[in-house]
CSV table of C-alpha atoms and ligand atoms in Angstrom, one decimal:
chain,number,residue,atom,x,y,z
A,1,MET,CA,23.2,16.4,-15.5
A,2,SER,CA,21.1,13.9,-14.4
A,3,LYS,CA,21.7,10.9,-11.8
A,4,PRO,CA,23.0,7.4,-12.2
A,5,ILE,CA,20.1,4.7,-12.1
A,6,PRO,CA,21.4,2.8,-8.5
A,7,LYS,CA,21.7,-0.5,-9.3
A,8,ALA,CA,20.7,-4.2,-8.2
A,9,SER,CA,23.5,-6.7,-6.6
A,10,GLY,CA,23.8,-9.5,-7.4
A,11,VAL,CA,23.7,-9.6,-11.7
A,12,LYS,CA,24.8,-12.7,-13.4
A,13,PRO,CA,27.0,-12.3,-16.5
A,14,GLU,CA,24.1,-13.8,-18.9
A,15,THR,CA,21.0,-13.9,-17.5
A,16,GLY,CA,21.3,-10.7,-14.9
A,17,HIS,CA,19.1,-11.7,-12.1
A,18,TYR,CA,16.2,-13.2,-13.8
A,19,ASP,CA,17.4,-16.5,-11.9
A,20,GLU,CA,16.0,-15.3,-8.6
A,21,TYR,CA,13.9,-12.7,-10.6
A,22,SER,CA,11.7,-16.3,-11.2
A,23,VAL,CA,11.6,-17.7,-8.2
A,24,ASN,CA,9.3,-15.1,-6.2
A,25,GLN,CA,9.0,-11.8,-7.9
A,26,PRO,CA,7.4,-9.9,-5.2
A,27,LYS,CA,10.3,-10.7,-2.8
A,28,PHE,CA,12.9,-9.9,-5.2
A,29,LEU,CA,11.4,-6.5,-6.7
A,30,MET,CA,11.2,-5.0,-2.3
A,31,ARG,CA,15.0,-6.2,-2.3
A,32,VAL,CA,15.7,-3.7,-5.6
A,33,ARG,CA,13.2,-1.0,-3.6
A,34,GLN,CA,15.7,-2.0,-0.2
A,35,GLU,CA,18.7,-1.5,-1.9
A,36,CYS,CA,17.9,1.3,-4.2
A,37,GLY,CA,15.5,3.4,-3.5
A,38,ASP,CA,12.5,5.3,-5.4
A,39,ILE,CA,13.9,4.4,-8.1
A,40,GLY,CA,16.2,0.9,-9.3
A,41,GLU,CA,17.7,-1.2,-12.4
A,42,TYR,CA,17.7,-4.3,-12.4
A,43,ASN,CA,18.4,-6.9,-15.5
A,44,LEU,CA,16.2,-10.2,-16.9
A,45,MET,CA,18.3,-11.6,-19.6
A,46,GLY,CA,20.2,-9.1,-20.7
A,47,GLN,CA,17.2,-6.3,-21.2
A,48,PRO,CA,18.0,-3.3,-18.6
A,49,HIS,CA,14.9,-2.4,-16.3
A,50,VAL,CA,13.4,-0.3,-13.6
A,51,LEU,CA,11.6,-0.3,-10.5
A,52,MET,CA,9.5,2.9,-10.0
A,53,SER,CA,8.5,2.2,-6.3
A,54,GLY,CA,6.5,4.4,-3.8
A,55,PRO,CA,3.7,6.6,-4.5
A,56,ASP,CA,5.6,9.8,-6.4
A,57,ALA,CA,7.2,7.1,-8.7
A,58,GLN,CA,4.3,5.7,-8.6
A,59,GLU,CA,2.1,8.6,-9.3
A,60,ALA,CA,4.5,9.8,-12.1
A,61,TRP,CA,4.6,6.2,-14.1
A,62,CYS,CA,0.8,6.0,-14.5
A,63,ARG,CA,0.7,9.7,-15.8
A,64,ALA,CA,3.5,9.1,-18.0
A,65,PRO,CA,1.6,9.8,-21.7
A,66,ASP,CA,1.6,6.5,-24.2
A,67,GLU,CA,3.6,8.0,-26.4
A,68,VAL,CA,6.6,8.5,-24.0
A,69,LEU,CA,5.7,4.8,-22.1
A,70,GLY,CA,4.3,2.5,-24.1
A,71,GLN,CA,2.7,-0.3,-23.7
A,72,SER,CA,2.7,-2.2,-27.3
A,73,ALA,CA,5.9,-3.6,-26.6
A,74,ALA,CA,5.5,-5.1,-23.7
A,75,TYR,CA,2.4,-7.4,-24.5
A,76,LYS,CA,3.5,-8.8,-27.4
A,77,GLY,CA,2.9,-12.3,-26.4
A,78,VAL,CA,-1.0,-11.8,-26.2
A,79,VAL,CA,-1.2,-10.5,-30.1
A,80,PRO,CA,-1.3,-13.3,-31.5
A,81,ILE,CA,-4.4,-13.8,-29.1
A,82,PHE,CA,-5.9,-10.5,-29.0
A,83,GLY,CA,-5.8,-10.8,-32.3
A,84,LYS,CA,-3.8,-9.2,-35.4
A,85,ASP,CA,-5.5,-5.3,-35.7
A,86,VAL,CA,-6.6,-5.2,-31.9
A,87,LEU,CA,-5.1,-2.6,-29.4
A,88,PHE,CA,-1.3,-3.6,-28.9
A,89,ASP,CA,-1.5,-4.4,-32.8
A,90,THR,CA,-2.6,-1.6,-34.0
A,91,THR,CA,-1.4,2.2,-34.3
A,92,LEU,CA,-1.4,4.7,-30.7
A,93,ASP,CA,-4.1,6.8,-31.6
A,94,ARG,CA,-6.4,2.8,-32.9
A,95,LEU,CA,-5.4,1.6,-29.5
A,96,LYS,CA,-7.1,4.6,-27.7
A,97,GLN,CA,-10.1,4.3,-29.2
A,98,GLN,CA,-10.2,1.1,-29.1
A,99,LEU,CA,-9.6,0.8,-25.1
A,100,LYS,CA,-11.9,3.6,-25.0
A,101,ILE,CA,-15.2,1.8,-26.3
A,102,GLN,CA,-13.7,-1.4,-23.8
A,103,VAL,CA,-14.1,1.7,-20.8
A,104,ASP,CA,-17.8,2.3,-22.5
A,105,ALA,CA,-19.2,-1.7,-22.3
A,106,LEU,CA,-17.7,-1.6,-18.5
A,107,ARG,CA,-19.1,1.7,-17.8
A,108,TYR,CA,-21.9,2.3,-15.2
A,109,GLN,CA,-24.9,2.6,-17.3
A,110,ASN,CA,-24.4,-1.6,-18.1
A,111,MET,CA,-23.9,-2.3,-14.2
A,112,LYS,CA,-27.5,-2.6,-13.2
A,113,GLU,CA,-28.0,-5.0,-16.2
A,114,TYR,CA,-24.7,-7.0,-14.9
A,115,ALA,CA,-26.1,-6.9,-11.9
A,116,LYS,CA,-28.8,-8.9,-12.3
A,117,VAL,CA,-27.1,-11.3,-14.8
A,118,ILE,CA,-23.6,-12.1,-11.7
A,119,ALA,CA,-26.1,-13.1,-9.0
A,120,ASP,CA,-27.8,-15.3,-11.0
A,121,GLU,CA,-25.1,-16.9,-12.1
A,122,VAL,CA,-23.8,-17.2,-8.2
A,123,ARG,CA,-26.8,-18.4,-7.5
A,124,ASP,CA,-26.8,-21.4,-9.7
A,125,PHE,CA,-23.5,-22.1,-8.9
A,126,THR,CA,-23.9,-22.7,-5.4
A,127,ASN,CA,-27.4,-24.2,-5.8
A,128,LYS,CA,-24.9,-27.2,-7.3
A,129,TRP,CA,-22.8,-27.4,-3.9
A,130,GLY,CA,-25.3,-28.9,-2.1
A,131,GLU,CA,-25.8,-28.9,1.6
A,132,SER,CA,-22.0,-29.7,3.1
A,133,GLY,CA,-19.0,-30.7,1.7
A,134,GLU,CA,-15.0,-29.2,0.7
A,135,LEU,CA,-14.0,-27.7,-2.3
A,136,ASP,CA,-10.6,-26.0,-3.7
A,137,MET,CA,-11.4,-22.7,-3.6
A,138,VAL,CA,-9.0,-21.3,-6.8
A,139,ASP,CA,-10.8,-23.8,-9.4
A,140,GLU,CA,-14.7,-23.1,-8.0
A,141,PHE,CA,-14.3,-19.5,-8.3
A,142,LEU,CA,-12.1,-19.8,-12.2
A,143,ARG,CA,-15.5,-21.3,-13.0
A,144,LEU,CA,-17.5,-19.5,-11.5
A,145,THR,CA,-15.7,-16.0,-13.1
A,146,LEU,CA,-15.6,-17.9,-16.7
A,147,TYR,CA,-19.6,-18.2,-16.5
A,148,THR,CA,-19.8,-14.5,-15.0
A,149,SER,CA,-18.2,-12.8,-17.4
A,150,THR,CA,-19.3,-14.9,-20.0
A,151,SER,CA,-22.4,-14.0,-19.5
A,152,CYS,CA,-21.9,-9.9,-19.1
A,153,LEU,CA,-19.6,-10.0,-22.1
A,154,LEU,CA,-21.5,-12.3,-24.4
A,155,GLY,CA,-24.2,-12.1,-23.1
A,156,VAL,CA,-26.7,-14.7,-21.6
A,157,GLU,CA,-28.0,-16.5,-24.3
A,158,PHE,CA,-25.0,-17.6,-25.6
A,159,ARG,CA,-24.2,-18.3,-21.5
A,160,ARG,CA,-27.0,-20.7,-21.7
A,161,ASP,CA,-26.1,-22.7,-24.5
A,162,MET,CA,-22.5,-22.4,-23.8
A,163,THR,CA,-21.0,-25.9,-24.0
A,164,ASP,CA,-17.6,-27.1,-22.9
A,165,GLU,CA,-15.8,-26.1,-27.0
A,166,PHE,CA,-15.8,-22.5,-25.9
A,167,SER,CA,-14.0,-23.2,-22.6
A,168,GLN,CA,-11.4,-25.5,-23.7
A,169,LEU,CA,-10.5,-23.3,-26.6
A,170,TYR,CA,-10.8,-20.2,-23.9
A,171,ARG,CA,-8.3,-22.4,-22.4
A,172,ASP,CA,-5.9,-22.9,-25.6
A,173,LEU,CA,-5.5,-19.2,-25.7
A,174,GLU,CA,-4.8,-19.0,-21.3
A,175,HIS,CA,-1.7,-21.9,-22.2
A,176,ALA,CA,-0.1,-19.9,-25.1
A,177,VAL,CA,0.6,-17.1,-22.6
A,178,ILE,CA,4.2,-18.4,-21.3
A,179,ALA,CA,7.3,-16.4,-21.2
A,180,ILE,CA,8.3,-17.7,-24.4
A,181,ALA,CA,5.2,-16.2,-25.8
A,182,PHE,CA,6.8,-11.9,-25.1
A,183,ILE,CA,10.0,-12.7,-26.7
A,184,ASP,CA,8.7,-14.5,-30.1
A,185,PRO,CA,5.0,-15.4,-30.4
A,186,TYR,CA,4.9,-17.4,-33.4
A,187,LEU,CA,7.4,-20.2,-32.7
A,188,PRO,CA,6.3,-23.1,-33.8
A,189,LEU,CA,5.3,-24.8,-30.5
A,190,PRO,CA,2.7,-27.4,-29.6
A,191,GLU,CA,0.6,-24.5,-27.1
A,192,PHE,CA,0.9,-21.4,-29.9
A,193,GLU,CA,-0.6,-23.7,-32.6
A,194,ALA,CA,-3.6,-24.9,-30.3
A,195,ARG,CA,-3.8,-20.8,-29.7
A,196,ASP,CA,-4.4,-19.8,-33.4
A,197,LYS,CA,-6.6,-22.3,-34.1
A,198,ALA,CA,-8.6,-21.5,-30.7
A,199,ARG,CA,-8.4,-17.7,-32.0
A,200,VAL,CA,-10.3,-18.6,-35.6
A,201,ARG,CA,-12.8,-20.8,-34.2
A,202,LEU,CA,-13.7,-18.5,-31.3
A,203,GLY,CA,-13.7,-15.7,-34.2
A,204,GLU,CA,-16.4,-17.9,-36.2
A,205,MET,CA,-18.4,-18.5,-33.5
A,206,VAL,CA,-18.5,-14.6,-32.5
A,207,GLU,CA,-19.0,-13.8,-35.7
A,208,GLU,CA,-22.1,-16.2,-35.9
A,209,ILE,CA,-24.0,-14.3,-32.6
A,210,VAL,CA,-22.6,-10.7,-34.1
A,211,ALA,CA,-25.1,-11.5,-37.4
A,212,LYS,CA,-28.2,-13.1,-35.5
A,213,ARG,CA,-28.0,-9.7,-33.4
A,214,ARG,CA,-27.6,-8.0,-36.7
A,215,ALA,CA,-31.1,-9.9,-38.4
A,216,SER,CA,-32.5,-9.8,-35.6
A,217,GLY,CA,-32.7,-5.8,-34.7
A,218,LYS,CA,-32.7,-6.5,-31.2
A,219,GLU,CA,-30.3,-4.3,-28.2
A,220,TYR,CA,-29.2,-5.9,-25.8
A,221,GLY,CA,-27.1,-4.1,-22.0
A,222,ASP,CA,-23.9,-6.1,-22.3
A,223,ALA,CA,-20.6,-5.3,-24.0
A,224,LEU,CA,-20.5,-7.5,-27.2
A,225,ASN,CA,-24.0,-5.0,-27.3
A,226,THR,CA,-21.2,-1.8,-27.2
A,227,PHE,CA,-18.5,-3.2,-29.3
A,228,MET,CA,-20.9,-3.9,-31.8
A,229,THR,CA,-22.8,-0.4,-32.2
A,230,ALA,CA,-19.0,1.3,-31.4
A,231,THR,CA,-17.7,3.5,-33.8
A,232,TYR,CA,-14.1,4.8,-34.5
A,233,THR,CA,-13.9,8.4,-35.5
A,234,ASP,CA,-14.3,8.2,-38.5
A,235,GLY,CA,-17.0,6.9,-38.5
A,236,THR,CA,-16.8,3.1,-39.4
A,237,GLN,CA,-17.9,-0.1,-36.9
A,238,MET,CA,-15.4,-2.4,-35.4
A,239,SER,CA,-15.3,-5.8,-37.8
A,240,PRO,CA,-16.4,-9.4,-36.2
A,241,HIS,CA,-11.9,-9.8,-36.4
A,242,GLU,CA,-11.6,-6.7,-33.6
A,243,ILE,CA,-15.3,-7.5,-31.7
A,244,THR,CA,-13.6,-10.6,-31.0
A,245,GLY,CA,-10.8,-9.4,-30.0
A,246,LEU,CA,-11.6,-7.5,-27.6
A,247,LEU,CA,-14.0,-9.5,-26.4
A,248,ILE,CA,-11.1,-12.0,-25.6
A,249,ALA,CA,-8.8,-9.2,-24.3
A,250,THR,CA,-12.0,-8.0,-21.6
A,251,MET,CA,-12.6,-11.9,-20.5
A,252,PHE,CA,-8.3,-12.1,-20.4
A,253,ALA,CA,-8.1,-8.2,-18.2
A,254,GLY,CA,-11.2,-9.6,-15.6
A,255,HIS,CA,-10.6,-13.9,-15.2
A,256,HIS,CA,-7.6,-14.4,-13.2
A,257,THR,CA,-7.5,-10.8,-12.1
A,258,SER,CA,-11.4,-11.6,-10.3
A,259,SER,CA,-11.3,-15.3,-9.6
A,260,GLY,CA,-7.6,-14.7,-7.7
A,261,THR,CA,-9.3,-12.1,-5.6
A,262,ALA,CA,-12.3,-13.7,-4.7
A,263,THR,CA,-10.5,-17.1,-3.4
A,264,TRP,CA,-8.5,-14.5,-0.9
A,265,THR,CA,-11.4,-12.8,0.4
A,266,LEU,CA,-12.7,-15.7,1.2
A,267,ILE,CA,-9.3,-17.1,2.3
A,268,GLU,CA,-9.0,-13.7,4.6
A,269,PHE,CA,-12.4,-13.7,6.0
A,270,LEU,CA,-11.5,-16.9,7.8
A,271,ARG,CA,-8.0,-16.6,8.7
A,272,ASN,CA,-9.8,-12.7,10.6
A,273,PRO,CA,-13.1,-14.1,11.8
A,274,GLN,CA,-13.8,-10.6,13.8
A,275,PHE,CA,-13.8,-8.8,10.8
A,276,MET,CA,-16.3,-11.7,9.0
A,277,ALA,CA,-18.6,-10.7,11.7
A,278,GLU,CA,-18.3,-7.1,11.0
A,279,VAL,CA,-19.3,-7.7,7.9
A,280,LYS,CA,-22.0,-10.7,8.3
A,281,GLN,CA,-23.2,-7.3,10.3
A,282,GLU,CA,-23.6,-5.3,8.1
A,283,LEU,CA,-24.5,-7.9,5.3
A,284,ALA,CA,-27.5,-8.6,7.9
A,285,GLU,CA,-28.7,-5.1,7.9
A,286,VAL,CA,-29.0,-4.3,4.6
A,287,PHE,CA,-31.1,-7.4,3.7
A,288,ALA,CA,-32.7,-6.9,6.5
A,289,ASP,CA,-35.8,-6.0,3.8
A,290,GLY,CA,-35.2,-8.9,1.8
A,291,GLY,CA,-34.9,-7.9,-2.2
A,292,GLU,CA,-32.5,-8.9,-4.2
A,293,VAL,CA,-28.7,-9.4,-4.4
A,294,SER,CA,-28.4,-7.9,-7.8
A,295,HIS,CA,-30.4,-5.1,-6.0
A,296,HIS,CA,-28.6,-5.2,-2.3
A,297,ALA,CA,-24.5,-4.7,-4.2
A,298,MET,CA,-25.7,-1.5,-6.6
A,299,ARG,CA,-25.9,-0.1,-3.4
A,300,ALA,CA,-22.9,1.2,-0.5
A,301,MET,CA,-21.7,-1.5,1.1
A,302,PRO,CA,-18.3,0.3,2.8
A,303,LYS,CA,-17.7,-3.0,5.2
A,304,LEU,CA,-17.4,-5.1,2.6
A,305,GLU,CA,-15.5,-2.6,0.3
A,306,ALA,CA,-13.3,-1.8,2.8
A,307,PHE,CA,-12.4,-5.2,3.1
A,308,ILE,CA,-12.2,-6.5,0.0
A,309,ARG,CA,-9.6,-2.8,-0.5
A,310,GLU,CA,-7.3,-5.0,2.5
A,311,VAL,CA,-7.3,-7.8,0.1
A,312,LEU,CA,-6.2,-6.6,-2.5
A,313,ARG,CA,-3.9,-4.7,-0.7
A,314,MET,CA,-1.8,-7.6,0.8
A,315,HIS,CA,-3.3,-10.2,-2.9
A,316,PRO,CA,-2.8,-7.4,-5.7
A,317,PRO,CA,-3.6,-10.0,-8.0
A,318,LEU,CA,-1.5,-8.0,-10.9
A,319,SER,CA,2.0,-7.0,-9.1
A,320,THR,CA,4.1,-5.8,-11.1
A,321,LEU,CA,2.7,-3.7,-14.6
A,322,ILE,CA,5.1,-3.0,-17.0
A,323,ARG,CA,5.8,-0.4,-19.8
A,324,VAL,CA,8.8,0.1,-22.8
A,325,VAL,CA,10.1,3.5,-22.3
A,326,GLU,CA,9.5,5.2,-26.7
A,327,GLN,CA,10.8,8.3,-25.6
A,328,ASP,CA,13.8,9.0,-22.9
A,329,PHE,CA,12.0,9.2,-19.7
A,330,GLU,CA,12.7,11.8,-17.0
A,331,TYR,CA,12.2,11.3,-13.2
A,332,LYS,CA,13.4,13.7,-10.6
A,333,ASP,CA,17.2,14.0,-11.3
A,334,TYR,CA,16.8,10.7,-13.2
A,335,LEU,CA,16.8,9.9,-16.9
A,336,ILE,CA,15.7,6.4,-18.6
A,337,PRO,CA,16.6,6.2,-21.5
A,338,LYS,CA,14.6,4.7,-24.7
A,339,GLY,CA,14.8,0.7,-24.8
A,340,TYR,CA,14.8,0.5,-21.0
A,341,ARG,CA,12.1,-1.4,-19.3
A,342,VAL,CA,9.5,0.5,-16.2
A,343,VAL,CA,7.9,-1.4,-13.9
A,344,MET,CA,5.5,-1.2,-11.5
A,345,SER,CA,4.5,-2.9,-8.8
A,346,PRO,CA,1.2,-3.1,-6.7
A,347,GLY,CA,3.1,-6.1,-5.5
A,348,VAL,CA,6.3,-3.5,-4.0
A,349,ALA,CA,3.9,-0.3,-3.3
A,350,HIS,CA,1.4,-2.3,-1.2
A,351,LYS,CA,4.1,-3.4,1.6
A,352,ILE,CA,6.2,0.1,2.1
A,353,ALA,CA,6.1,0.5,5.5
A,354,GLU,CA,6.1,4.0,5.4
A,355,VAL,CA,2.6,4.1,3.9
A,356,PHE,CA,1.7,1.4,5.1
A,357,PRO,CA,2.0,0.6,9.4
A,358,GLU,CA,2.7,-3.1,9.5
A,359,PRO,CA,2.1,-3.7,5.8
A,360,GLU,CA,1.9,-8.3,6.5
A,361,LYS,CA,-0.8,-6.8,8.7
A,362,PHE,CA,-4.5,-7.7,7.5
A,363,ASP,CA,-6.4,-5.2,9.1
A,364,MET,CA,-9.5,-4.0,7.2
A,365,HIS,CA,-9.4,-0.2,9.5
A,366,ARG,CA,-6.3,0.2,8.0
A,367,PRO,CA,-6.8,4.4,7.0
A,368,GLU,CA,-7.2,5.4,3.6
A,369,PRO,CA,-3.4,6.7,2.4
A,370,GLU,CA,-3.1,10.1,1.6
A,371,HIS,CA,-2.0,9.9,-2.0
A,372,LEU,CA,-3.6,9.0,-4.1
A,373,PHE,CA,-1.0,6.7,-5.8
A,374,ALA,CA,0.0,4.5,-2.1
A,375,TRP,CA,-3.1,2.3,-2.8
A,376,VAL,CA,-2.9,0.6,-7.0
A,377,ALA,CA,-4.5,-2.5,-6.6
A,378,PHE,CA,-6.6,-1.1,-9.9
A,379,GLY,CA,-3.1,1.0,-11.7
A,380,GLY,CA,-3.7,4.2,-11.8
A,381,GLY,CA,-3.9,7.1,-14.2
A,382,ARG,CA,-4.9,6.9,-18.0
A,383,HIS,CA,-4.7,2.9,-17.7
A,384,LYS,CA,-6.7,2.9,-14.9
A,385,CYS,CA,-8.4,-0.5,-14.7
A,386,ALA,CA,-11.0,-0.5,-16.6
A,387,GLY,CA,-13.1,-3.1,-15.6
A,388,ASN,CA,-12.7,-1.8,-11.2
A,389,ALA,CA,-16.7,-1.2,-10.3
A,390,PHE,CA,-17.5,-4.2,-12.3
A,391,ALA,CA,-15.2,-6.0,-10.1
A,392,ILE,CA,-16.3,-4.7,-6.6
A,393,LEU,CA,-19.9,-5.0,-8.3
A,394,GLN,CA,-19.1,-9.0,-9.0
A,395,LEU,CA,-16.9,-9.7,-5.6
A,396,LYS,CA,-19.8,-8.1,-3.3
A,397,ALA,CA,-22.5,-10.2,-4.9
A,398,ILE,CA,-20.0,-13.0,-4.6
A,399,PHE,CA,-20.0,-12.6,-0.7
A,400,ALA,CA,-22.9,-11.4,-0.3
A,401,THR,CA,-24.4,-14.5,-1.7
A,402,LEU,CA,-21.7,-17.2,-0.1
A,403,LEU,CA,-21.7,-15.2,3.4
A,404,LEU,CA,-25.3,-15.0,3.2
A,405,ASP,CA,-26.1,-18.7,2.5
A,406,PHE,CA,-23.4,-20.9,4.0
A,407,ASP,CA,-20.7,-21.6,6.8
A,408,PHE,CA,-17.3,-22.1,5.6
A,409,GLU,CA,-14.2,-23.2,7.0
A,410,LEU,CA,-10.6,-23.6,6.3
A,411,VAL,CA,-9.3,-27.2,5.8
A,412,ASP,CA,-5.7,-27.0,5.5
A,413,PRO,CA,-3.3,-24.5,8.5
A,414,LYS,CA,-4.2,-20.7,7.6
A,415,GLU,CA,-0.4,-19.8,7.2
A,416,SER,CA,-0.8,-22.7,4.5
A,417,TYR,CA,-2.5,-20.1,2.1
A,418,THR,CA,-0.2,-19.0,-0.2
A,419,ASP,CA,0.4,-17.6,-3.1
A,420,ASP,CA,2.3,-19.0,-6.8
A,421,HIS,CA,5.2,-17.2,-7.6
A,422,SER,CA,6.4,-19.7,-10.2
A,423,GLY,CA,4.5,-18.5,-13.3
A,424,MET,CA,3.9,-14.7,-15.5
A,425,THR,CA,2.0,-13.8,-12.6
A,426,VAL,CA,1.0,-14.2,-9.1
A,427,LYS,CA,-2.1,-15.9,-8.5
A,428,PRO,CA,-3.3,-18.2,-5.2
A,429,LEU,CA,-1.2,-21.3,-4.9
A,430,ALA,CA,-3.9,-24.5,-5.3
A,431,PRO,CA,-5.9,-26.4,-3.8
A,432,MET,CA,-7.2,-24.3,-1.3
A,433,LYS,CA,-9.5,-25.8,0.2
A,434,VAL,CA,-12.5,-24.6,2.3
A,435,ARG,CA,-15.1,-26.6,4.3
A,436,PHE,CA,-18.6,-25.0,3.6
A,437,GLN,CA,-21.8,-26.2,5.2
A,438,ARG,CA,-25.4,-24.6,3.1
A,439,LYS,CA,-27.2,-22.5,6.5
A,440,LYS,CA,-30.4,-23.6,8.0
A,441,GLN,CA,-33.2,-21.4,6.6
B,501,LIG,C1,-10.4,-7.9,-8.8
B,501,LIG,C2,-10.0,-7.3,-10.1
B,501,LIG,C3,-9.2,-6.4,-11.4
B,501,LIG,C4,-7.4,-5.9,-10.8
B,501,LIG,C5,-7.1,-6.1,-9.2
B,501,LIG,C6,-7.7,-5.3,-12.3
B,501,LIG,C7,-6.7,-5.2,-11.8
B,501,LIG,C8,-5.8,-4.3,-13.0
B,501,LIG,C9,-4.6,-3.1,-13.1
B,501,LIG,C10,-3.6,-2.6,-11.7
B,501,LIG,C11,-4.8,-2.3,-14.3
B,501,LIG,C12,-3.4,-1.7,-15.0
B,501,LIG,C13,-2.4,-2.1,-16.0
B,501,LIG,C14,-1.8,-1.9,-16.6
B,501,LIG,O1,-1.5,-0.6,-15.7
B,501,LIG,O2,-0.9,-2.2,-17.4
B,501,LIG,C15,-5.7,-3.1,-15.4
B,501,LIG,C16,-6.4,-2.5,-17.2
B,501,LIG,C17,-7.5,-3.1,-16.9
B,501,LIG,N1,-8.4,-4.4,-16.4
B,501,LIG,FE1,-9.0,-4.7,-14.8
B,501,LIG,N2,-8.3,-5.8,-13.2
B,501,LIG,C18,-9.4,-6.6,-12.1
B,501,LIG,C19,-10.8,-6.8,-13.3
B,501,LIG,C20,-10.8,-6.4,-14.3
B,501,LIG,C21,-12.2,-6.9,-14.8
B,501,LIG,C22,-13.8,-7.6,-13.8
B,501,LIG,C23,-12.5,-6.4,-16.0
B,501,LIG,C24,-13.3,-6.6,-17.4
B,501,LIG,C25,-14.5,-7.2,-16.7
B,501,LIG,C26,-11.0,-5.3,-15.8
B,501,LIG,C27,-10.0,-4.9,-17.4
B,501,LIG,C28,-9.4,-4.2,-17.4
B,501,LIG,C29,-8.9,-3.7,-18.9
B,501,LIG,C30,-9.8,-3.9,-20.0
B,501,LIG,C31,-7.6,-2.6,-18.2
B,501,LIG,C32,-7.5,-1.9,-19.5
B,501,LIG,C33,-7.3,0.0,-19.2
B,501,LIG,C34,-5.8,0.4,-20.2
B,501,LIG,O3,-5.2,0.2,-20.7
B,501,LIG,O4,-7.0,1.5,-20.7
B,501,LIG,N3,-10.3,-5.5,-14.7
B,501,LIG,N4,-7.1,-4.4,-14.0
């Protein structure tokens, strides 16, 4: 006989907890944990949700098979963006094969190539800044990471010829990721009309590059090459439509996550100058022999990496991850019924005081928690972030360049830099202004 799942207080008749949730998701979810413990039920517009928090519950969530906790139904808002027969609009078997191809594209063997491409993009980008000035880093990092991901995924030739049209089409896709899309993504709304046009046009662009590459017979070291040459288990290859979908999905997965983390990394450096000094010292030692950023970004930089991990603990860009219960799911003495949504929240996980003492304090020397599923910024288990090595490499290349070439200071009081909780995801609240000064050579 299973125990009843503890329920969060304050539920309203029709909307459930939606009003409180939509103001500040992480704060609401923390309240659910504080009231209910490792497993707690809440309700959003009539849909029951269960938050699983604490390392053991997080591990159970991560390790559950796709047949039990499915992703697809939770992601229906992005189906028209990625396209028909791509990821969440296909069978579970095809989904697994496409995810594997995505993992292959982000695998270590492509990293050397990516390191050079990213380092070149960062240098080009910062060269345009001039000697000194003030910048909104939210906007800067959003643009920089769009360039780096375009180069690494679609290739440097495409990136070199990239027009504003591409950025606009990508923005049209992003603007269609709104709450209503997860209820009905086919409503006659202007955002959805623009999305569908953009998806068609992006498909044409990718088809053109695929055709050119096939005609040239050349091999490339980028994700598009992996997608073009990959085969399904039945021996067939992906269609240009599927290739476009996977490219878009990979860009979506990596763009805001990387740019938000880059923004917070710079802000936390400036809020914690003693740690910044330590990381700069490490960089000075690593770069003492000269050498390229691309080469060094591939090397271990334990201090910079520890700093980035602490940034990801404090500000995990994906702060809630959702699955749909496809078959009744048992956890300890509880049974979560089919049809429920189950949530794992890095935002909550990283603020549990028993796991991370003084959780609001930024400390790059914090010992690693023993439990493998305590720090979950990249998720865990079968759907752990396929781009985590790429993301860390990119952050190292960005900050090696920035900290070696520039001095920065915050423009506004340090407590005023905060997150925006009003959208579908938690992100840095723009603008986040910093002043920069290029160092004398
Ligand atoms: C700091 C940056 C990043 C963070 C914090 C992050 C975080 C995450 C998380 C939490 C998941 C799991 C989602 C879930 O279980 O529902 C995930 C999945 C994924 N991420 Fe990342 N990500 C980052 C950067 C990237 C980049 C740069 C790429 C690609 C270029 C990428 C590609 C992916 C892909 C393809 C998946 C899906 C894996 C699967 O479902 O099997 N991510 N990411």
